[in-house]
Amino acid sequence: MSELEQTKYNAIDNLKRLCARCSENLEHTCRIQNLIQEISGLRGIPVIVNDKLRHLVFN
């Protein structure tokens, strides 16, 4: 798993903890779920400098 994918996974995991329904993977509509979908849909080219993610070029 790339560092970008790991960062996305960590962000999604943290967001799921903010909503009880999201943490239980229930079907519903909330603002947190919308953010999770946006984050999971991010595609880009990571700019890595000295083995650290410094920037992301979205495509």
mmCIF file with all atom_site columns, N, CA, C and O in Angstrom:
data_model
loop_
_atom_site.group_PDB
_atom_site.id
_atom_site.type_symbol
_atom_site.label_atom_id
_atom_site.label_alt_id
_atom_site.label_comp_id
_atom_site.label_asym_id
_atom_site.label_entity_id
_atom_site.label_seq_id
_atom_site.pdbx_PDB_ins_code
_atom_site.Cartn_x
_atom_site.Cartn_y
_atom_site.Cartn_z
_atom_site.occupancy
_atom_site.B_iso_or_equiv
_atom_site.pdbx_formal_charge
_atom_site.auth_seq_id
_atom_site.auth_comp_id
_atom_site.auth_asym_id
_atom_site.auth_atom_id
_atom_site.pdbx_PDB_model_num
ATOM 1   N N  . MET A 1 1  ? 0.847   -1.161 0.000   1.00 0.00 ? 1  MET A N  1
ATOM 2   C CA . MET A 1 1  ? 0.000   0.000  0.000   1.00 0.00 ? 1  MET A CA 1
ATOM 3   C C  . MET A 1 1  ? 0.901   1.235  0.000   1.00 0.00 ? 1  MET A C  1
ATOM 4   O O  . MET A 1 1  ? 1.818   1.342  0.802   1.00 0.00 ? 1  MET A O  1
ATOM 5   N N  . SER A 1 2  ? 0.604   2.160  -0.897  1.00 0.00 ? 2  SER A N  1
ATOM 6   C CA . SER A 1 2  ? 1.424   3.365  -0.988  1.00 0.00 ? 2  SER A CA 1
ATOM 7   C C  . SER A 1 2  ? 1.136   4.287  0.195   1.00 0.00 ? 2  SER A C  1
ATOM 8   O O  . SER A 1 2  ? 0.144   4.137  0.914   1.00 0.00 ? 2  SER A O  1
ATOM 9   N N  . GLU A 1 3  ? 1.996   5.244  0.378   1.00 0.00 ? 3  GLU A N  1
ATOM 10  C CA . GLU A 1 3  ? 1.819   6.192  1.481   1.00 0.00 ? 3  GLU A CA 1
ATOM 11  C C  . GLU A 1 3  ? 0.542   7.004  1.287   1.00 0.00 ? 3  GLU A C  1
ATOM 12  O O  . GLU A 1 3  ? -0.159  7.312  2.248   1.00 0.00 ? 3  GLU A O  1
ATOM 13  N N  . LEU A 1 4  ? 0.217   7.318  0.037   1.00 0.00 ? 4  LEU A N  1
ATOM 14  C CA . LEU A 1 4  ? -1.018  8.044  -0.258  1.00 0.00 ? 4  LEU A CA 1
ATOM 15  C C  . LEU A 1 4  ? -2.235  7.219  0.144   1.00 0.00 ? 4  LEU A C  1
ATOM 16  O O  . LEU A 1 4  ? -3.146  7.721  0.800   1.00 0.00 ? 4  LEU A O  1
ATOM 17  N N  . GLU A 1 5  ? -2.245  5.957  -0.235  1.00 0.00 ? 5  GLU A N  1
ATOM 18  C CA . GLU A 1 5  ? -3.365  5.086  0.117   1.00 0.00 ? 5  GLU A CA 1
ATOM 19  C C  . GLU A 1 5  ? -3.459  4.910  1.632   1.00 0.00 ? 5  GLU A C  1
ATOM 20  O O  . GLU A 1 5  ? -4.556  4.882  2.191   1.00 0.00 ? 5  GLU A O  1
ATOM 21  N N  . GLN A 1 6  ? -2.330  4.808  2.307   1.00 0.00 ? 6  GLN A N  1
ATOM 22  C CA . GLN A 1 6  ? -2.325  4.668  3.758   1.00 0.00 ? 6  GLN A CA 1
ATOM 23  C C  . GLN A 1 6  ? -2.878  5.928  4.429   1.00 0.00 ? 6  GLN A C  1
ATOM 24  O O  . GLN A 1 6  ? -3.645  5.840  5.383   1.00 0.00 ? 6  GLN A O  1
ATOM 25  N N  . THR A 1 7  ? -2.498  7.082  3.913   1.00 0.00 ? 7  THR A N  1
ATOM 26  C CA . THR A 1 7  ? -2.997  8.344  4.456   1.00 0.00 ? 7  THR A CA 1
ATOM 27  C C  . THR A 1 7  ? -4.502  8.459  4.262   1.00 0.00 ? 7  THR A C  1
ATOM 28  O O  . THR A 1 7  ? -5.222  8.875  5.174   1.00 0.00 ? 7  THR A O  1
ATOM 29  N N  . LYS A 1 8  ? -4.980  8.080  3.088   1.00 0.00 ? 8  LYS A N  1
ATOM 30  C CA . LYS A 1 8  ? -6.425  8.095  2.829   1.00 0.00 ? 8  LYS A CA 1
ATOM 31  C C  . LYS A 1 8  ? -7.146  7.138  3.763   1.00 0.00 ? 8  LYS A C  1
ATOM 32  O O  . LYS A 1 8  ? -8.188  7.480  4.339   1.00 0.00 ? 8  LYS A O  1
ATOM 33  N N  . TYR A 1 9  ? -6.608  5.947  3.954   1.00 0.00 ? 9  TYR A N  1
ATOM 34  C CA . TYR A 1 9  ? -7.223  4.959  4.827   1.00 0.00 ? 9  TYR A CA 1
ATOM 35  C C  . TYR A 1 9  ? -7.300  5.479  6.261   1.00 0.00 ? 9  TYR A C  1
ATOM 36  O O  . TYR A 1 9  ? -8.329  5.347  6.927   1.00 0.00 ? 9  TYR A O  1
ATOM 37  N N  . ASN A 1 10 ? -6.226  6.098  6.740   1.00 0.00 ? 10 ASN A N  1
ATOM 38  C CA . ASN A 1 10 ? -6.208  6.641  8.101   1.00 0.00 ? 10 ASN A CA 1
ATOM 39  C C  . ASN A 1 10 ? -7.235  7.764  8.264   1.00 0.00 ? 10 ASN A C  1
ATOM 40  O O  . ASN A 1 10 ? -7.916  7.843  9.280   1.00 0.00 ? 10 ASN A O  1
ATOM 41  N N  . ALA A 1 11 ? -7.337  8.637  7.266   1.00 0.00 ? 11 ALA A N  1
ATOM 42  C CA . ALA A 1 11 ? -8.305  9.738  7.330   1.00 0.00 ? 11 ALA A CA 1
ATOM 43  C C  . ALA A 1 11 ? -9.738  9.196  7.351   1.00 0.00 ? 11 ALA A C  1
ATOM 44  O O  . ALA A 1 11 ? -10.574 9.661  8.136   1.00 0.00 ? 11 ALA A O  1
ATOM 45  N N  . ILE A 1 12 ? -10.018 8.211  6.507   1.00 0.00 ? 12 ILE A N  1
ATOM 46  C CA . ILE A 1 12 ? -11.351 7.618  6.465   1.00 0.00 ? 12 ILE A CA 1
ATOM 47  C C  . ILE A 1 12 ? -11.667 6.924  7.778   1.00 0.00 ? 12 ILE A C  1
ATOM 48  O O  . ILE A 1 12 ? -12.774 7.041  8.315   1.00 0.00 ? 12 ILE A O  1
ATOM 49  N N  . ASP A 1 13 ? -10.704 6.213  8.324   1.00 0.00 ? 13 ASP A N  1
ATOM 50  C CA . ASP A 1 13 ? -10.903 5.515  9.589   1.00 0.00 ? 13 ASP A CA 1
ATOM 51  C C  . ASP A 1 13 ? -11.209 6.497  10.718  1.00 0.00 ? 13 ASP A C  1
ATOM 52  O O  . ASP A 1 13 ? -12.105 6.267  11.527  1.00 0.00 ? 13 ASP A O  1
ATOM 53  N N  . ASN A 1 14 ? -10.490 7.616  10.749  1.00 0.00 ? 14 ASN A N  1
ATOM 54  C CA . ASN A 1 14 ? -10.736 8.634  11.773  1.00 0.00 ? 14 ASN A CA 1
ATOM 55  C C  . ASN A 1 14 ? -12.103 9.284  11.602  1.00 0.00 ? 14 ASN A C  1
ATOM 56  O O  . ASN A 1 14 ? -12.787 9.565  12.590  1.00 0.00 ? 14 ASN A O  1
ATOM 57  N N  . LEU A 1 15 ? -12.516 9.538  10.366  1.00 0.00 ? 15 LEU A N  1
ATOM 58  C CA . LEU A 1 15 ? -13.824 10.137 10.128  1.00 0.00 ? 15 LEU A CA 1
ATOM 59  C C  . LEU A 1 15 ? -14.952 9.200  10.535  1.00 0.00 ? 15 LEU A C  1
ATOM 60  O O  . LEU A 1 15 ? -15.969 9.643  11.077  1.00 0.00 ? 15 LEU A O  1
ATOM 61  N N  . LYS A 1 16 ? -14.788 7.911  10.290  1.00 0.00 ? 16 LYS A N  1
ATOM 62  C CA . LYS A 1 16 ? -15.828 6.947  10.652  1.00 0.00 ? 16 LYS A CA 1
ATOM 63  C C  . LYS A 1 16 ? -16.090 6.942  12.154  1.00 0.00 ? 16 LYS A C  1
ATOM 64  O O  . LYS A 1 16 ? -17.199 6.667  12.595  1.00 0.00 ? 16 LYS A O  1
ATOM 65  N N  . ARG A 1 17 ? -15.097 7.258  12.941  1.00 0.00 ? 17 ARG A N  1
ATOM 66  C CA . ARG A 1 17 ? -15.263 7.275  14.400  1.00 0.00 ? 17 ARG A CA 1
ATOM 67  C C  . ARG A 1 17 ? -16.139 8.428  14.872  1.00 0.00 ? 17 ARG A C  1
ATOM 68  O O  . ARG A 1 17 ? -16.624 8.411  15.999  1.00 0.00 ? 17 ARG A O  1
ATOM 69  N N  . LEU A 1 18 ? -16.361 9.429  14.020  1.00 0.00 ? 18 LEU A N  1
ATOM 70  C CA . LEU A 1 18 ? -17.165 10.583 14.402  1.00 0.00 ? 18 LEU A CA 1
ATOM 71  C C  . LEU A 1 18 ? -18.668 10.328 14.292  1.00 0.00 ? 18 LEU A C  1
ATOM 72  O O  . LEU A 1 18 ? -19.458 11.085 14.842  1.00 0.00 ? 18 LEU A O  1
ATOM 73  N N  . CYS A 1 19 ? -19.055 9.297  13.584  1.00 0.00 ? 19 CYS A N  1
ATOM 74  C CA . CYS A 1 19 ? -20.475 8.996  13.370  1.00 0.00 ? 19 CYS A CA 1
ATOM 75  C C  . CYS A 1 19 ? -20.723 7.538  13.739  1.00 0.00 ? 19 CYS A C  1
ATOM 76  O O  . CYS A 1 19 ? -20.074 6.637  13.217  1.00 0.00 ? 19 CYS A O  1
ATOM 77  N N  . ALA A 1 20 ? -21.690 7.312  14.625  1.00 0.00 ? 20 ALA A N  1
ATOM 78  C CA . ALA A 1 20 ? -21.987 5.948  15.072  1.00 0.00 ? 20 ALA A CA 1
ATOM 79  C C  . ALA A 1 20 ? -22.469 5.077  13.923  1.00 0.00 ? 20 ALA A C  1
ATOM 80  O O  . ALA A 1 20 ? -22.115 3.897  13.824  1.00 0.00 ? 20 ALA A O  1
ATOM 81  N N  . ARG A 1 21 ? -23.257 5.636  13.032  1.00 0.00 ? 21 ARG A N  1
ATOM 82  C CA . ARG A 1 21 ? -23.771 4.851  11.899  1.00 0.00 ? 21 ARG A CA 1
ATOM 83  C C  . ARG A 1 21 ? -22.670 4.517  10.904  1.00 0.00 ? 21 ARG A C  1
ATOM 84  O O  . ARG A 1 21 ? -22.639 3.414  10.365  1.00 0.00 ? 21 ARG A O  1
ATOM 85  N N  . CYS A 1 22 ? -21.775 5.460  10.672  1.00 0.00 ? 22 CYS A N  1
ATOM 86  C CA . CYS A 1 22 ? -20.645 5.202  9.764   1.00 0.00 ? 22 CYS A CA 1
ATOM 87  C C  . CYS A 1 22 ? -19.723 4.135  10.345  1.00 0.00 ? 22 CYS A C  1
ATOM 88  O O  . CYS A 1 22 ? -19.215 3.285  9.606   1.00 0.00 ? 22 CYS A O  1
ATOM 89  N N  . SER A 1 23 ? -19.499 4.183  11.644  1.00 0.00 ? 23 SER A N  1
ATOM 90  C CA . SER A 1 23 ? -18.598 3.214  12.261  1.00 0.00 ? 23 SER A CA 1
ATOM 91  C C  . SER A 1 23 ? -19.174 1.803  12.206  1.00 0.00 ? 23 SER A C  1
ATOM 92  O O  . SER A 1 23 ? -18.425 0.829  12.214  1.00 0.00 ? 23 SER A O  1
ATOM 93  N N  . GLU A 1 24 ? -20.495 1.685  12.137  1.00 0.00 ? 24 GLU A N  1
ATOM 94  C CA . GLU A 1 24 ? -21.141 0.374  12.027  1.00 0.00 ? 24 GLU A CA 1
ATOM 95  C C  . GLU A 1 24 ? -21.447 -0.004 10.585  1.00 0.00 ? 24 GLU A C  1
ATOM 96  O O  . GLU A 1 24 ? -22.083 -1.023 10.331  1.00 0.00 ? 24 GLU A O  1
ATOM 97  N N  . ASN A 1 25 ? -21.002 0.821  9.623   1.00 0.00 ? 25 ASN A N  1
ATOM 98  C CA . ASN A 1 25 ? -21.202 0.595  8.180   1.00 0.00 ? 25 ASN A CA 1
ATOM 99  C C  . ASN A 1 25 ? -22.672 0.454  7.809   1.00 0.00 ? 25 ASN A C  1
ATOM 100 O O  . ASN A 1 25 ? -23.035 -0.353 6.962   1.00 0.00 ? 25 ASN A O  1
ATOM 101 N N  . LEU A 1 26 ? -23.526 1.270  8.435   1.00 0.00 ? 26 LEU A N  1
ATOM 102 C CA . LEU A 1 26 ? -24.948 1.259  8.122   1.00 0.00 ? 26 LEU A CA 1
ATOM 103 C C  . LEU A 1 26 ? -25.228 2.180  6.943   1.00 0.00 ? 26 LEU A C  1
ATOM 104 O O  . LEU A 1 26 ? -24.561 3.193  6.753   1.00 0.00 ? 26 LEU A O  1
ATOM 105 N N  . GLU A 1 27 ? -26.245 1.827  6.148   1.00 0.00 ? 27 GLU A N  1
ATOM 106 C CA . GLU A 1 27 ? -26.656 2.671  5.033   1.00 0.00 ? 27 GLU A CA 1
ATOM 107 C C  . GLU A 1 27 ? -27.408 3.876  5.576   1.00 0.00 ? 27 GLU A C  1
ATOM 108 O O  . GLU A 1 27 ? -28.428 3.739  6.256   1.00 0.00 ? 27 GLU A O  1
ATOM 109 N N  . HIS A 1 28 ? -26.885 5.061  5.325   1.00 0.00 ? 28 HIS A N  1
ATOM 110 C CA . HIS A 1 28 ? -27.526 6.296  5.729   1.00 0.00 ? 28 HIS A CA 1
ATOM 111 C C  . HIS A 1 28 ? -26.870 7.437  4.965   1.00 0.00 ? 28 HIS A C  1
ATOM 112 O O  . HIS A 1 28 ? -25.938 7.226  4.204   1.00 0.00 ? 28 HIS A O  1
ATOM 113 N N  . THR A 1 29 ? -27.360 8.635  5.192   1.00 0.00 ? 29 THR A N  1
ATOM 114 C CA . THR A 1 29 ? -26.782 9.804  4.547   1.00 0.00 ? 29 THR A CA 1
ATOM 115 C C  . THR A 1 29 ? -26.411 10.823 5.613   1.00 0.00 ? 29 THR A C  1
ATOM 116 O O  . THR A 1 29 ? -27.259 11.232 6.400   1.00 0.00 ? 29 THR A O  1
ATOM 117 N N  . CYS A 1 30 ? -25.145 11.180 5.645   1.00 0.00 ? 30 CYS A N  1
ATOM 118 C CA . CYS A 1 30 ? -24.685 12.217 6.565   1.00 0.00 ? 30 CYS A CA 1
ATOM 119 C C  . CYS A 1 30 ? -23.503 12.938 5.922   1.00 0.00 ? 30 CYS A C  1
ATOM 120 O O  . CYS A 1 30 ? -22.939 12.483 4.931   1.00 0.00 ? 30 CYS A O  1
ATOM 121 N N  . ARG A 1 31 ? -23.139 14.063 6.495   1.00 0.00 ? 31 ARG A N  1
ATOM 122 C CA . ARG A 1 31 ? -22.041 14.859 5.944   1.00 0.00 ? 31 ARG A CA 1
ATOM 123 C C  . ARG A 1 31 ? -20.712 14.120 6.042   1.00 0.00 ? 31 ARG A C  1
ATOM 124 O O  . ARG A 1 31 ? -19.851 14.243 5.174   1.00 0.00 ? 31 ARG A O  1
ATOM 125 N N  . ILE A 1 32 ? -20.536 13.350 7.092   1.00 0.00 ? 32 ILE A N  1
ATOM 126 C CA . ILE A 1 32 ? -19.295 12.594 7.261   1.00 0.00 ? 32 ILE A CA 1
ATOM 127 C C  . ILE A 1 32 ? -19.170 11.542 6.173   1.00 0.00 ? 32 ILE A C  1
ATOM 128 O O  . ILE A 1 32 ? -18.106 11.342 5.601   1.00 0.00 ? 32 ILE A O  1
ATOM 129 N N  . GLN A 1 33 ? -20.271 10.884 5.860   1.00 0.00 ? 33 GLN A N  1
ATOM 130 C CA . GLN A 1 33 ? -20.250 9.880  4.797   1.00 0.00 ? 33 GLN A CA 1
ATOM 131 C C  . GLN A 1 33 ? -19.898 10.527 3.456   1.00 0.00 ? 33 GLN A C  1
ATOM 132 O O  . GLN A 1 33 ? -19.158 9.955  2.660   1.00 0.00 ? 33 GLN A O  1
ATOM 133 N N  . ASN A 1 34 ? -20.401 11.736 3.221   1.00 0.00 ? 34 ASN A N  1
ATOM 134 C CA . ASN A 1 34 ? -20.049 12.453 1.990   1.00 0.00 ? 34 ASN A CA 1
ATOM 135 C C  . ASN A 1 34 ? -18.557 12.763 1.944   1.00 0.00 ? 34 ASN A C  1
ATOM 136 O O  . ASN A 1 34 ? -17.918 12.635 0.899   1.00 0.00 ? 34 ASN A O  1
ATOM 137 N N  . LEU A 1 35 ? -17.985 13.173 3.075   1.00 0.00 ? 35 LEU A N  1
ATOM 138 C CA . LEU A 1 35 ? -16.538 13.429 3.133   1.00 0.00 ? 35 LEU A CA 1
ATOM 139 C C  . LEU A 1 35 ? -15.737 12.155 2.877   1.00 0.00 ? 35 LEU A C  1
ATOM 140 O O  . LEU A 1 35 ? -14.725 12.179 2.168   1.00 0.00 ? 35 LEU A O  1
ATOM 141 N N  . ILE A 1 36 ? -16.197 11.048 3.452   1.00 0.00 ? 36 ILE A N  1
ATOM 142 C CA . ILE A 1 36 ? -15.517 9.765  3.251   1.00 0.00 ? 36 ILE A CA 1
ATOM 143 C C  . ILE A 1 36 ? -15.507 9.393  1.777   1.00 0.00 ? 36 ILE A C  1
ATOM 144 O O  . ILE A 1 36 ? -14.492 8.950  1.241   1.00 0.00 ? 36 ILE A O  1
ATOM 145 N N  . GLN A 1 37 ? -16.630 9.590  1.095   1.00 0.00 ? 37 GLN A N  1
ATOM 146 C CA . GLN A 1 37 ? -16.715 9.277  -0.328  1.00 0.00 ? 37 GLN A CA 1
ATOM 147 C C  . GLN A 1 37 ? -15.795 10.172 -1.143  1.00 0.00 ? 37 GLN A C  1
ATOM 148 O O  . GLN A 1 37 ? -15.165 9.714  -2.099  1.00 0.00 ? 37 GLN A O  1
ATOM 149 N N  . GLU A 1 38 ? -15.712 11.453 -0.773  1.00 0.00 ? 38 GLU A N  1
ATOM 150 C CA . GLU A 1 38 ? -14.812 12.365 -1.486  1.00 0.00 ? 38 GLU A CA 1
ATOM 151 C C  . GLU A 1 38 ? -13.357 11.963 -1.302  1.00 0.00 ? 38 GLU A C  1
ATOM 152 O O  . GLU A 1 38 ? -12.572 11.969 -2.251  1.00 0.00 ? 38 GLU A O  1
ATOM 153 N N  . ILE A 1 39 ? -12.982 11.623 -0.081  1.00 0.00 ? 39 ILE A N  1
ATOM 154 C CA . ILE A 1 39 ? -11.602 11.236 0.198   1.00 0.00 ? 39 ILE A CA 1
ATOM 155 C C  . ILE A 1 39 ? -11.249 9.938  -0.522  1.00 0.00 ? 39 ILE A C  1
ATOM 156 O O  . ILE A 1 39 ? -10.175 9.814  -1.107  1.00 0.00 ? 39 ILE A O  1
ATOM 157 N N  . SER A 1 40 ? -12.157 8.967  -0.495  1.00 0.00 ? 40 SER A N  1
ATOM 158 C CA . SER A 1 40 ? -11.862 7.692  -1.152  1.00 0.00 ? 40 SER A CA 1
ATOM 159 C C  . SER A 1 40 ? -11.783 7.844  -2.664  1.00 0.00 ? 40 SER A C  1
ATOM 160 O O  . SER A 1 40 ? -11.117 7.066  -3.341  1.00 0.00 ? 40 SER A O  1
ATOM 161 N N  . GLY A 1 41 ? -12.426 8.877  -3.207  1.00 0.00 ? 41 GLY A N  1
ATOM 162 C CA . GLY A 1 41 ? -12.402 9.115  -4.641  1.00 0.00 ? 41 GLY A CA 1
ATOM 163 C C  . GLY A 1 41 ? -11.212 9.920  -5.126  1.00 0.00 ? 41 GLY A C  1
ATOM 164 O O  . GLY A 1 41 ? -11.034 10.112 -6.328  1.00 0.00 ? 41 GLY A O  1
ATOM 165 N N  . LEU A 1 42 ? -10.379 10.399 -4.211  1.00 0.00 ? 42 LEU A N  1
ATOM 166 C CA . LEU A 1 42 ? -9.216  11.192 -4.611  1.00 0.00 ? 42 LEU A CA 1
ATOM 167 C C  . LEU A 1 42 ? -8.226  10.343 -5.399  1.00 0.00 ? 42 LEU A C  1
ATOM 168 O O  . LEU A 1 42 ? -7.847  9.256  -4.974  1.00 0.00 ? 42 LEU A O  1
ATOM 169 N N  . ARG A 1 43 ? -7.828  10.854 -6.516  1.00 0.00 ? 43 ARG A N  1
ATOM 170 C CA . ARG A 1 43 ? -6.809  10.203 -7.337  1.00 0.00 ? 43 ARG A CA 1
ATOM 171 C C  . ARG A 1 43 ? -5.768  11.256 -7.668  1.00 0.00 ? 43 ARG A C  1
ATOM 172 O O  . ARG A 1 43 ? -6.100  12.379 -8.015  1.00 0.00 ? 43 ARG A O  1
ATOM 173 N N  . GLY A 1 44 ? -4.540  10.897 -7.533  1.00 0.00 ? 44 GLY A N  1
ATOM 174 C CA . GLY A 1 44 ? -3.494  11.864 -7.818  1.00 0.00 ? 44 GLY A CA 1
ATOM 175 C C  . GLY A 1 44 ? -2.137  11.232 -7.896  1.00 0.00 ? 44 GLY A C  1
ATOM 176 O O  . GLY A 1 44 ? -1.968  10.029 -7.715  1.00 0.00 ? 44 GLY A O  1
ATOM 177 N N  . ILE A 1 45 ? -1.182  12.072 -8.165  1.00 0.00 ? 45 ILE A N  1
ATOM 178 C CA . ILE A 1 45 ? 0.202   11.640 -8.258  1.00 0.00 ? 45 ILE A CA 1
ATOM 179 C C  . ILE A 1 45 ? 0.924   12.206 -7.047  1.00 0.00 ? 45 ILE A C  1
ATOM 180 O O  . ILE A 1 45 ? 1.001   13.430 -6.876  1.00 0.00 ? 45 ILE A O  1
ATOM 181 N N  . PRO A 1 46 ? 1.425   11.347 -6.171  1.00 0.00 ? 46 PRO A N  1
ATOM 182 C CA . PRO A 1 46 ? 2.108   11.861 -4.981  1.00 0.00 ? 46 PRO A CA 1
ATOM 183 C C  . PRO A 1 46 ? 3.482   12.438 -5.337  1.00 0.00 ? 46 PRO A C  1
ATOM 184 O O  . PRO A 1 46 ? 4.186   11.911 -6.186  1.00 0.00 ? 46 PRO A O  1
ATOM 185 N N  . VAL A 1 47 ? 3.819   13.540 -4.704  1.00 0.00 ? 47 VAL A N  1
ATOM 186 C CA . VAL A 1 47 ? 5.140   14.138 -4.848  1.00 0.00 ? 47 VAL A CA 1
ATOM 187 C C  . VAL A 1 47 ? 5.892   13.804 -3.559  1.00 0.00 ? 47 VAL A C  1
ATOM 188 O O  . VAL A 1 47 ? 5.594   14.340 -2.499  1.00 0.00 ? 47 VAL A O  1
ATOM 189 N N  . ILE A 1 48 ? 6.845   12.900 -3.687  1.00 0.00 ? 48 ILE A N  1
ATOM 190 C CA . ILE A 1 48 ? 7.581   12.419 -2.525  1.00 0.00 ? 48 ILE A CA 1
ATOM 191 C C  . ILE A 1 48 ? 8.989   12.999 -2.560  1.00 0.00 ? 48 ILE A C  1
ATOM 192 O O  . ILE A 1 48 ? 9.698   12.869 -3.550  1.00 0.00 ? 48 ILE A O  1
ATOM 193 N N  . VAL A 1 49 ? 9.361   13.655 -1.462  1.00 0.00 ? 49 VAL A N  1
ATOM 194 C CA . VAL A 1 49 ? 10.682  14.258 -1.328  1.00 0.00 ? 49 VAL A CA 1
ATOM 195 C C  . VAL A 1 49 ? 11.329  13.652 -0.092  1.00 0.00 ? 49 VAL A C  1
ATOM 196 O O  . VAL A 1 49 ? 10.779  13.709 0.999   1.00 0.00 ? 49 VAL A O  1
ATOM 197 N N  . ASN A 1 50 ? 12.511  13.065 -0.287  1.00 0.00 ? 50 ASN A N  1
ATOM 198 C CA . ASN A 1 50 ? 13.243  12.436 0.822   1.00 0.00 ? 50 ASN A CA 1
ATOM 199 C C  . ASN A 1 50 ? 12.368  11.442 1.580   1.00 0.00 ? 50 ASN A C  1
ATOM 200 O O  . ASN A 1 50 ? 12.288  11.456 2.797   1.00 0.00 ? 50 ASN A O  1
ATOM 201 N N  . ASP A 1 51 ? 11.672  10.595 0.834   1.00 0.00 ? 51 ASP A N  1
ATOM 202 C CA . ASP A 1 51 ? 10.826  9.537  1.380   1.00 0.00 ? 51 ASP A CA 1
ATOM 203 C C  . ASP A 1 51 ? 9.648   10.035 2.200   1.00 0.00 ? 51 ASP A C  1
ATOM 204 O O  . ASP A 1 51 ? 9.092   9.298  3.002   1.00 0.00 ? 51 ASP A O  1
ATOM 205 N N  . LYS A 1 52 ? 9.216   11.269 2.002   1.00 0.00 ? 52 LYS A N  1
ATOM 206 C CA . LYS A 1 52 ? 8.044   11.796 2.693   1.00 0.00 ? 52 LYS A CA 1
ATOM 207 C C  . LYS A 1 52 ? 7.090   12.417 1.683   1.00 0.00 ? 52 LYS A C  1
ATOM 208 O O  . LYS A 1 52 ? 7.514   13.085 0.748   1.00 0.00 ? 52 LYS A O  1
ATOM 209 N N  . LEU A 1 53 ? 5.801   12.181 1.889   1.00 0.00 ? 53 LEU A N  1
ATOM 210 C CA . LEU A 1 53 ? 4.782   12.761 1.027   1.00 0.00 ? 53 LEU A CA 1
ATOM 211 C C  . LEU A 1 53 ? 4.715   14.261 1.300   1.00 0.00 ? 53 LEU A C  1
ATOM 212 O O  . LEU A 1 53 ? 4.416   14.682 2.403   1.00 0.00 ? 53 LEU A O  1
ATOM 213 N N  . ARG A 1 54 ? 5.018   15.058 0.298   1.00 0.00 ? 54 ARG A N  1
ATOM 214 C CA . ARG A 1 54 ? 5.044   16.505 0.469   1.00 0.00 ? 54 ARG A CA 1
ATOM 215 C C  . ARG A 1 54 ? 3.883   17.197 -0.235  1.00 0.00 ? 54 ARG A C  1
ATOM 216 O O  . ARG A 1 54 ? 3.488   18.280 0.162   1.00 0.00 ? 54 ARG A O  1
ATOM 217 N N  . HIS A 1 55 ? 3.365   16.608 -1.288  1.00 0.00 ? 55 HIS A N  1
ATOM 218 C CA . HIS A 1 55 ? 2.340   17.271 -2.081  1.00 0.00 ? 55 HIS A CA 1
ATOM 219 C C  . HIS A 1 55 ? 1.620   16.215 -2.909  1.00 0.00 ? 55 HIS A C  1
ATOM 220 O O  . HIS A 1 55 ? 2.105   15.096 -3.048  1.00 0.00 ? 55 HIS A O  1
ATOM 221 N N  . LEU A 1 56 ? 0.485   16.579 -3.439  1.00 0.00 ? 56 LEU A N  1
ATOM 222 C CA . LEU A 1 56 ? -0.283  15.681 -4.285  1.00 0.00 ? 56 LEU A CA 1
ATOM 223 C C  . LEU A 1 56 ? -0.763  16.457 -5.494  1.00 0.00 ? 56 LEU A C  1
ATOM 224 O O  . LEU A 1 56 ? -1.366  17.517 -5.356  1.00 0.00 ? 56 LEU A O  1
ATOM 225 N N  . VAL A 1 57 ? -0.467  15.960 -6.682  1.00 0.00 ? 57 VAL A N  1
ATOM 226 C CA . VAL A 1 57 ? -0.911  16.571 -7.926  1.00 0.00 ? 57 VAL A CA 1
ATOM 227 C C  . VAL A 1 57 ? -2.165  15.812 -8.361  1.00 0.00 ? 57 VAL A C  1
ATOM 228 O O  . VAL A 1 57 ? -2.098  14.626 -8.665  1.00 0.00 ? 57 VAL A O  1
ATOM 229 N N  . PHE A 1 58 ? -3.307  16.481 -8.313  1.00 0.00 ? 58 PHE A N  1
ATOM 230 C CA . PHE A 1 58 ? -4.567  15.825 -8.668  1.00 0.00 ? 58 PHE A CA 1
ATOM 231 C C  . PHE A 1 58 ? -4.717  15.762 -10.170 1.00 0.00 ? 58 PHE A C  1
ATOM 232 O O  . PHE A 1 58 ? -4.350  16.675 -10.895 1.00 0.00 ? 58 PHE A O  1
ATOM 233 N N  . ASN A 1 59 ? -5.290  14.651 -10.623 1.00 0.00 ? 59 ASN A N  1
ATOM 234 C CA . ASN A 1 59 ? -5.532  14.512 -12.060 1.00 0.00 ? 59 ASN A CA 1
ATOM 235 C C  . ASN A 1 59 ? -6.977  14.250 -12.314 1.00 0.00 ? 59 ASN A C  1
ATOM 236 O O  . ASN A 1 59 ? -7.766  13.995 -11.486 1.00 0.00 ? 59 ASN A O  1
#
